Amino acid sequence: MSLFILLAFIIIPTFELVVLLQTGTLIGLWPTLTIIILTALVGSALLKKQGLSTLARFQKTVHNGELPLQEMFDGLFLLIAGILLLTPGFVTDGFGLILFFPFIRNCLLKIISTRIQNHNMFTMYNNREKADQHEYQKETAIIDGECYEIKTKINKSDIKDPVRSDPS
């Protein structure tokens, strides 16, 4: 974890600064700033378009009664892409733009899911029949609870006026 923090806060900004300075000396200050602003604008437009389509797919999947894992990971990768594109610099912009390609996101999802499956972090089932067959599901927990009926319509006779009510 400390290596990740070192990488995130020291090495990446230093590398970005070197690349920005080299680009600035090659093409000049204003073209460099223009490219940085254009990548932020293009990235935000892509993020809006793909984010809305991912949200629509998420809602459709949930409406169909399925677990929207693909859509959740797509949303997570798009969030990371947006953060990388808001960070000034060419390297982070490049990684952010790469995350907008669905092929790359699918490859990352496969890598992450195989790592999770290899480490046996959790087991998930889509239907009840498979869950009932699992040995851990045989000890079913019973949750005790109470319920109350809530009236949605109030009759005028149910309302008591505290000023006019007779205490006797």
Short mmCIF file of C-alpha atoms in Angstrom, two decimals:
data_model
loop_
_atom_site.label_atom_id
_atom_site.label_comp_id
_atom_site.label_asym_id
_atom_site.label_seq_id
_atom_site.Cartn_x
_atom_site.Cartn_y
_atom_site.Cartn_z
CA MET A 1 0.00 0.00 0.00
CA SER A 2 2.84 2.39 0.78
CA LEU A 3 4.30 1.69 -2.66
CA PHE A 4 0.98 2.67 -4.23
CA ILE A 5 0.95 5.95 -2.28
CA LEU A 6 4.53 6.63 -3.31
CA LEU A 7 3.64 5.96 -6.93
CA ALA A 8 0.48 8.04 -6.84
CA PHE A 9 1.84 11.14 -5.13
CA ILE A 10 5.49 11.36 -6.13
CA ILE A 11 6.41 9.39 -9.23
CA ILE A 12 3.35 10.08 -11.41
CA PRO A 13 3.30 13.89 -10.90
CA THR A 14 7.06 14.05 -11.45
CA PHE A 15 6.75 12.03 -14.66
CA GLU A 16 3.82 14.22 -15.79
CA LEU A 17 5.84 17.36 -15.14
CA VAL A 18 8.79 16.07 -17.16
CA VAL A 19 6.50 15.14 -20.09
CA LEU A 20 4.74 18.54 -19.93
CA LEU A 21 8.07 20.40 -19.90
CA GLN A 22 9.43 18.36 -22.80
CA THR A 23 6.24 18.89 -24.81
CA GLY A 24 6.27 22.60 -23.99
CA THR A 25 9.83 22.97 -25.28
CA LEU A 26 9.01 21.00 -28.44
CA ILE A 27 5.74 22.65 -29.49
CA GLY A 28 5.51 25.71 -27.23
CA LEU A 29 3.45 26.82 -24.26
CA TRP A 30 0.13 27.68 -25.94
CA PRO A 31 -0.17 24.54 -28.06
CA THR A 32 0.62 22.45 -24.96
CA LEU A 33 -2.07 24.22 -22.93
CA THR A 34 -4.51 23.90 -25.83
CA ILE A 35 -3.95 20.14 -26.01
CA ILE A 36 -4.46 19.80 -22.27
CA ILE A 37 -7.74 21.74 -22.41
CA LEU A 38 -8.93 19.82 -25.49
CA THR A 39 -8.28 16.46 -23.84
CA ALA A 40 -10.29 17.60 -20.82
CA LEU A 41 -13.19 18.73 -23.04
CA VAL A 42 -13.15 15.58 -25.19
CA GLY A 43 -12.87 13.44 -22.08
CA SER A 44 -15.80 15.11 -20.37
CA ALA A 45 -17.95 14.69 -23.50
CA LEU A 46 -17.01 11.01 -23.75
CA LEU A 47 -17.63 10.55 -20.04
CA LYS A 48 -21.09 12.07 -20.30
CA LYS A 49 -22.07 9.98 -23.33
CA GLN A 50 -20.72 6.65 -22.09
CA GLY A 51 -21.80 7.32 -18.51
CA LEU A 52 -25.41 7.89 -19.56
CA SER A 53 -25.42 4.77 -21.74
CA THR A 54 -23.95 2.74 -18.88
CA LEU A 55 -26.62 4.09 -16.56
CA ALA A 56 -29.33 3.11 -19.06
CA ARG A 57 -27.89 -0.41 -19.36
CA PHE A 58 -27.68 -0.61 -15.56
CA GLN A 59 -31.36 0.29 -15.18
CA LYS A 60 -32.39 -2.16 -17.90
CA THR A 61 -30.40 -4.98 -16.30
CA VAL A 62 -31.86 -4.29 -12.86
CA HIS A 63 -35.36 -4.09 -14.37
CA ASN A 64 -34.81 -7.55 -15.89
CA GLY A 65 -33.95 -8.90 -12.43
CA GLU A 66 -30.28 -9.54 -13.21
CA LEU A 67 -27.20 -8.46 -11.32
CA PRO A 68 -25.57 -5.53 -13.20
CA LEU A 69 -21.92 -6.43 -12.55
CA GLN A 70 -20.70 -5.46 -16.02
CA GLU A 71 -22.41 -2.09 -15.75
CA MET A 72 -21.04 -1.45 -12.25
CA PHE A 73 -17.49 -2.16 -13.39
CA ASP A 74 -18.01 -0.02 -16.48
CA GLY A 75 -19.19 2.81 -14.23
CA LEU A 76 -16.17 2.36 -11.97
CA PHE A 77 -13.75 2.40 -14.91
CA LEU A 78 -15.47 5.46 -16.36
CA LEU A 79 -15.14 7.20 -13.01
CA ILE A 80 -11.42 6.42 -12.96
CA ALA A 81 -11.14 7.63 -16.57
CA GLY A 82 -12.82 10.90 -15.62
CA ILE A 83 -10.47 11.43 -12.70
CA LEU A 84 -7.44 10.72 -14.90
CA LEU A 85 -8.66 13.13 -17.57
CA LEU A 86 -9.19 15.91 -15.02
CA THR A 87 -5.61 15.50 -13.85
CA PRO A 88 -3.46 17.78 -16.01
CA GLY A 89 -0.89 15.89 -18.01
CA PHE A 90 -0.48 13.74 -21.07
CA VAL A 91 0.25 10.39 -19.42
CA THR A 92 -2.84 10.40 -17.19
CA ASP A 93 -4.92 11.68 -20.13
CA GLY A 94 -3.67 8.79 -22.22
CA PHE A 95 -4.62 6.22 -19.58
CA GLY A 96 -7.96 7.94 -19.08
CA LEU A 97 -8.75 7.85 -22.80
CA ILE A 98 -7.76 4.19 -23.00
CA LEU A 99 -10.39 3.37 -20.35
CA PHE A 100 -13.12 4.70 -22.66
CA PHE A 101 -12.68 1.72 -24.99
CA PRO A 102 -15.10 -1.07 -24.01
CA PHE A 103 -12.60 -3.71 -25.14
CA ILE A 104 -10.04 -2.47 -22.61
CA ARG A 105 -12.66 -2.32 -19.85
CA ASN A 106 -13.76 -5.90 -20.64
CA CYS A 107 -10.16 -7.12 -20.50
CA LEU A 108 -9.64 -5.40 -17.15
CA LEU A 109 -12.89 -6.89 -15.86
CA LYS A 110 -11.77 -10.40 -16.88
CA ILE A 111 -8.42 -9.92 -15.14
CA ILE A 112 -10.06 -8.65 -11.95
CA SER A 113 -12.74 -11.34 -11.92
CA THR A 114 -10.22 -14.17 -12.38
CA ARG A 115 -8.12 -12.76 -9.53
CA ILE A 116 -11.19 -12.62 -7.30
CA GLN A 117 -12.18 -16.16 -8.25
CA ASN A 118 -8.65 -17.47 -7.71
CA HIS A 119 -8.53 -15.99 -4.22
CA ASN A 120 -12.01 -17.37 -3.36
CA MET A 121 -13.10 -14.02 -1.99
CA PHE A 122 -16.81 -14.71 -2.39
CA THR A 123 -19.33 -16.93 -4.09
CA MET A 124 -22.35 -15.49 -5.82
CA TYR A 125 -25.36 -17.18 -7.38
CA ASN A 126 -28.00 -15.79 -9.73
CA ASN A 127 -30.78 -18.24 -8.91
CA ARG A 128 -32.03 -19.83 -5.72
CA GLU A 129 -31.58 -23.45 -6.86
CA LYS A 130 -27.80 -23.16 -7.10
CA ALA A 131 -27.64 -21.28 -3.82
CA ASP A 132 -29.60 -24.04 -2.07
CA GLN A 133 -27.07 -26.61 -3.29
CA HIS A 134 -24.15 -24.73 -1.74
CA GLU A 135 -23.00 -26.17 1.60
CA TYR A 136 -22.91 -22.81 3.35
CA GLN A 137 -26.52 -22.08 2.45
CA LYS A 138 -27.83 -25.11 4.38
CA GLU A 139 -27.66 -23.19 7.66
CA THR A 140 -30.32 -20.63 6.86
CA ALA A 141 -30.64 -17.70 9.22
CA ILE A 142 -34.14 -16.79 10.36
CA ILE A 143 -34.80 -13.11 10.72
CA ASP A 144 -37.64 -12.29 13.12
CA GLY A 145 -39.52 -9.09 12.55
CA GLU A 146 -42.76 -7.25 13.06
CA CYS A 147 -44.98 -5.45 10.62
CA TYR A 148 -47.57 -2.73 11.05
CA GLU A 149 -50.34 -1.64 8.74
CA ILE A 150 -50.09 1.99 7.78
CA LYS A 151 -53.28 3.66 6.67
CA THR A 152 -52.84 5.81 3.60
CA LYS A 153 -56.25 7.50 3.76
CA ILE A 154 -57.30 9.38 6.85
CA ASN A 155 -60.95 9.78 7.68
CA LYS A 156 -62.12 13.00 9.28
CA SER A 157 -63.62 10.98 12.11
CA ASP A 158 -60.15 9.59 12.94
CA ILE A 159 -58.75 13.09 13.53
CA LYS A 160 -59.36 14.40 17.02
CA ASP A 161 -59.26 18.13 17.60
CA PRO A 162 -57.32 18.75 20.83
CA VAL A 163 -59.18 21.99 21.48
CA ARG A 164 -62.70 20.57 21.06
CA SER A 165 -62.10 17.08 22.43
CA ASP A 166 -63.81 16.21 25.65
CA PRO A 167 -61.43 14.70 28.22
CA SER A 168 -64.17 12.54 29.75
#
